[in-house]
Short mmCIF file of C-alpha atoms in Angstrom, two decimals:
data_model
loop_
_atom_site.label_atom_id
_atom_site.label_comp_id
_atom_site.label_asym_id
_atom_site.label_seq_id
_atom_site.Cartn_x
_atom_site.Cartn_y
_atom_site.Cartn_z
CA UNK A 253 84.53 102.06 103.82
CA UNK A 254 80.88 101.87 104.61
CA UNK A 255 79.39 99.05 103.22
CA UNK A 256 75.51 97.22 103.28
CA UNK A 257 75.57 94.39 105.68
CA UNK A 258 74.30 90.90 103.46
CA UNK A 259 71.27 91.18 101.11
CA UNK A 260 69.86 93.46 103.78
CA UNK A 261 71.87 96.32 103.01
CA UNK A 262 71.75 97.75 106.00
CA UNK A 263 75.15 99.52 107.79
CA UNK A 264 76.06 98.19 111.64
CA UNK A 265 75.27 100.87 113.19
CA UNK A 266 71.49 100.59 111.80
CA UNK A 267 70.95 97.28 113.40
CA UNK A 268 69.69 96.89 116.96
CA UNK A 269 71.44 96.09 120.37
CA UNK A 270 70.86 92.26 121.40
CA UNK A 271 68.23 92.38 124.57
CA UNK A 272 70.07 92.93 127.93
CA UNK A 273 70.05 89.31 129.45
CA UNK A 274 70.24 87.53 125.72
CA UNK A 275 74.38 87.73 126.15
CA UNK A 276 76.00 84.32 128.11
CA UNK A 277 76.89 86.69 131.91
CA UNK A 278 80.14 85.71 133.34
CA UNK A 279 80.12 82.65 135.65
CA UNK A 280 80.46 84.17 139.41
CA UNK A 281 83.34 82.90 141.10
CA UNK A 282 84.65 83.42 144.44
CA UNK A 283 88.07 84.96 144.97
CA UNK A 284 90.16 82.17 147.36
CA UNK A 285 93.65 82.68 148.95
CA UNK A 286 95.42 79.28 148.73
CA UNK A 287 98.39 79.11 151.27
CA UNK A 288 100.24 75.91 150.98
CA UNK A 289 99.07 71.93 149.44
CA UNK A 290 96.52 74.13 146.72
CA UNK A 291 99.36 76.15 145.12
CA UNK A 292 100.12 75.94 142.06
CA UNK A 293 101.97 73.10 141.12
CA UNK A 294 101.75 71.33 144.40
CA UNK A 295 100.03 68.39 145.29
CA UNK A 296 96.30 69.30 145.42
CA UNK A 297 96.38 71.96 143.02
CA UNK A 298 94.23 69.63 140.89
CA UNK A 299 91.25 69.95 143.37
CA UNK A 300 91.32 73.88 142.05
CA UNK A 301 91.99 72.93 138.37
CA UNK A 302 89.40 70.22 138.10
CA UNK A 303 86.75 72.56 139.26
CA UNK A 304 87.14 75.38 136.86
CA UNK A 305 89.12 77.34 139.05
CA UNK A 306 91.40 79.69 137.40
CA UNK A 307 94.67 81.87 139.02
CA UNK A 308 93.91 85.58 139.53
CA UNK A 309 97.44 86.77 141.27
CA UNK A 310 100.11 85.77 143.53
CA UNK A 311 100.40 87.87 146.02
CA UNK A 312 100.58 87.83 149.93
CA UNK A 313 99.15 88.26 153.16
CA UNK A 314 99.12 91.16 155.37
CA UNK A 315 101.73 90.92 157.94
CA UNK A 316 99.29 89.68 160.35
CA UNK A 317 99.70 86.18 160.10
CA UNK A 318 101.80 82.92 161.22
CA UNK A 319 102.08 80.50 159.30
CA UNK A 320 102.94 76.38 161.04
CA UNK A 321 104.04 73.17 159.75
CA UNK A 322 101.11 70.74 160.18
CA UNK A 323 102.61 67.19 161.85
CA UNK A 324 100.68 64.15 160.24
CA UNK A 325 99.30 65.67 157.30
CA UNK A 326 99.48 63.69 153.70
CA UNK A 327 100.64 65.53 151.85
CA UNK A 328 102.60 68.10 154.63
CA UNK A 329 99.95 71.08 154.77
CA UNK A 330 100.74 74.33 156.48
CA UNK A 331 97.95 76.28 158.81
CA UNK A 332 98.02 79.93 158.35
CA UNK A 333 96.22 81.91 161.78
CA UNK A 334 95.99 85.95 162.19
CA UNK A 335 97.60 87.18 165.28
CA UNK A 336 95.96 89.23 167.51
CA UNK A 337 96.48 92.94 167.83
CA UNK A 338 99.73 94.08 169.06
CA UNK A 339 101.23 90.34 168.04
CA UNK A 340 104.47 90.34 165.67
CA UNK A 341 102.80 88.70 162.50
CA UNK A 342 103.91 87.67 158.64
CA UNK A 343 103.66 88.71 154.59
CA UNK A 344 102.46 84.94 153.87
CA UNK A 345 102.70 84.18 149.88
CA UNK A 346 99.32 82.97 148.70
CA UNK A 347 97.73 82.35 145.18
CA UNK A 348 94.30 83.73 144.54
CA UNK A 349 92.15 81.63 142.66
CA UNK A 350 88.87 82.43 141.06
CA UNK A 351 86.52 79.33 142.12
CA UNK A 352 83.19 78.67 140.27
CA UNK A 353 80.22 79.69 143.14
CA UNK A 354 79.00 76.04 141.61
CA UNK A 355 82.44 74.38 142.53
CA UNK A 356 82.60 75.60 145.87
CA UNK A 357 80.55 72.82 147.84
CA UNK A 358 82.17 70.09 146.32
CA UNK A 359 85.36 71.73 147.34
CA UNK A 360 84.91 72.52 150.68
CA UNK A 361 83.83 68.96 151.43
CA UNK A 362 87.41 68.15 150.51
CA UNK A 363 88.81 70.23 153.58
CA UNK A 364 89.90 68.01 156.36
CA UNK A 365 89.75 69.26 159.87
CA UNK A 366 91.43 71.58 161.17
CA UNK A 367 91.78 73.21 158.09
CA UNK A 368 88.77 75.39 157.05
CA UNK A 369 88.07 78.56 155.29
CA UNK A 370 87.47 82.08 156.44
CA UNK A 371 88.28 85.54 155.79
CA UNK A 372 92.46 86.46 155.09
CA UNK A 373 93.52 89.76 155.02
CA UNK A 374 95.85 90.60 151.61
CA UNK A 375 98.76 93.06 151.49
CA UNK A 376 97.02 95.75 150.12
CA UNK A 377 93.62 95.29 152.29
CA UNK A 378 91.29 93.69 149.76
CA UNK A 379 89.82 90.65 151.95
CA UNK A 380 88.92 87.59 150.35
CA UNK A 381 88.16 83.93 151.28
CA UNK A 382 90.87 81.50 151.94
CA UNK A 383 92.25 78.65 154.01
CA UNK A 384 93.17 78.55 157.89
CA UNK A 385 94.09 76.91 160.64
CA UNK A 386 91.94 75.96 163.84
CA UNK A 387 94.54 77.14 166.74
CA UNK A 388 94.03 73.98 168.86
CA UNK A 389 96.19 72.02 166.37
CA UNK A 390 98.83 74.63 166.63
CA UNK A 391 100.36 72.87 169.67
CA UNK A 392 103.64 70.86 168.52
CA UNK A 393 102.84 72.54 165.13
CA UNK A 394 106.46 74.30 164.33
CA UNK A 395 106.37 78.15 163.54
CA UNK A 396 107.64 78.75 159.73
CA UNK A 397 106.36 82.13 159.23
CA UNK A 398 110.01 83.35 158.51
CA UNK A 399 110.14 81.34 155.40
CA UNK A 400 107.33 83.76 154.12
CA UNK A 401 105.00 80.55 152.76
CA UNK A 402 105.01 77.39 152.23
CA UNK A 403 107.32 77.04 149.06
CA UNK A 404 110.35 78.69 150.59
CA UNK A 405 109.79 76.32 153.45
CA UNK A 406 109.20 73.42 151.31
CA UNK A 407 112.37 73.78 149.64
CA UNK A 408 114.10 74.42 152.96
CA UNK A 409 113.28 71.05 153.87
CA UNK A 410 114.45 69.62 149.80
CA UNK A 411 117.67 71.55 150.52
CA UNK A 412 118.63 70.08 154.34
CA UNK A 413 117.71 66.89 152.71
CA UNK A 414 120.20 66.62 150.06
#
């Protein structure tokens, strides 16, 4: 059926486009791998959530990384570093998180040292930002890449526990 439109009486298709630039665009966001504290669920997940920050995938690394169990940290954080060339490396699980551009200041303030964010490589090449690890604080740091992230090792711990 092909009906007037109001008292106007004109169809849709008669009426004009609205401007380019008069529709709301979409916020930008930045696309950041979370690797252990930030997932979902987990402790300081609520630094993501109260931001505006919204899941995009879980996924995981490319098998290029190592991932260690930082001593000292409250609550326990892991530090995720790339090997270098030629060095056996890890599929680390990760959450990708779309961050508001406007939220990412306040959230990178929240970042103790040695913790930081950079560039991590994803399983099927796409590069995005995301957390890791300054390799000085590595030493007496114990390896649990073979976990494959944090959760699995998390639960390791949970399970020796009980």
């Amino acid at each position: 059926m092909d009906l007037p439109l109001g008292t106007s009486r004109r169809h849709l298709e008669d009426l004009p486009a609205a401007p380019a630039g008069l529709l709301p665009a979409a916020e930008p966001t930045l696309s950041l791998a979370v690797v252990g504290a930030h997932l979902s669920g987990l402790p300081l997940n609520g630094q993501l959530t109260e931001r505006g920050a919204s899941l995009l995938e879980a996924t995981t690394t490319a098998p290029r990384y190592r991932l260690h169990a930082l001593p000292g940290t409250t609550p326990p954080k892991p530090g995720l570093v790339r090997v270098a060339a030629g060095n056996a490396g890890h599929a680390i699980e990760v959450e990708v998180w779309a961050l508001p551009q406007r939220a990412v200041g306040s959230f990178l303030a929240l970042i103790p040292p040695p913790l930081g964010l950079g560039s991590i490589e994803l399983a099927d090449g796409r590069w995005v930002h995301g957390f890791l690890c300054e390799s000085h604080a590595l030493a007496g740091a114990p390896d649990v890449s073979a976990f494959g992230g944090w959760r699995a090792y998390a639960a390791s711990l949970r399970g020796a526990a009980a």
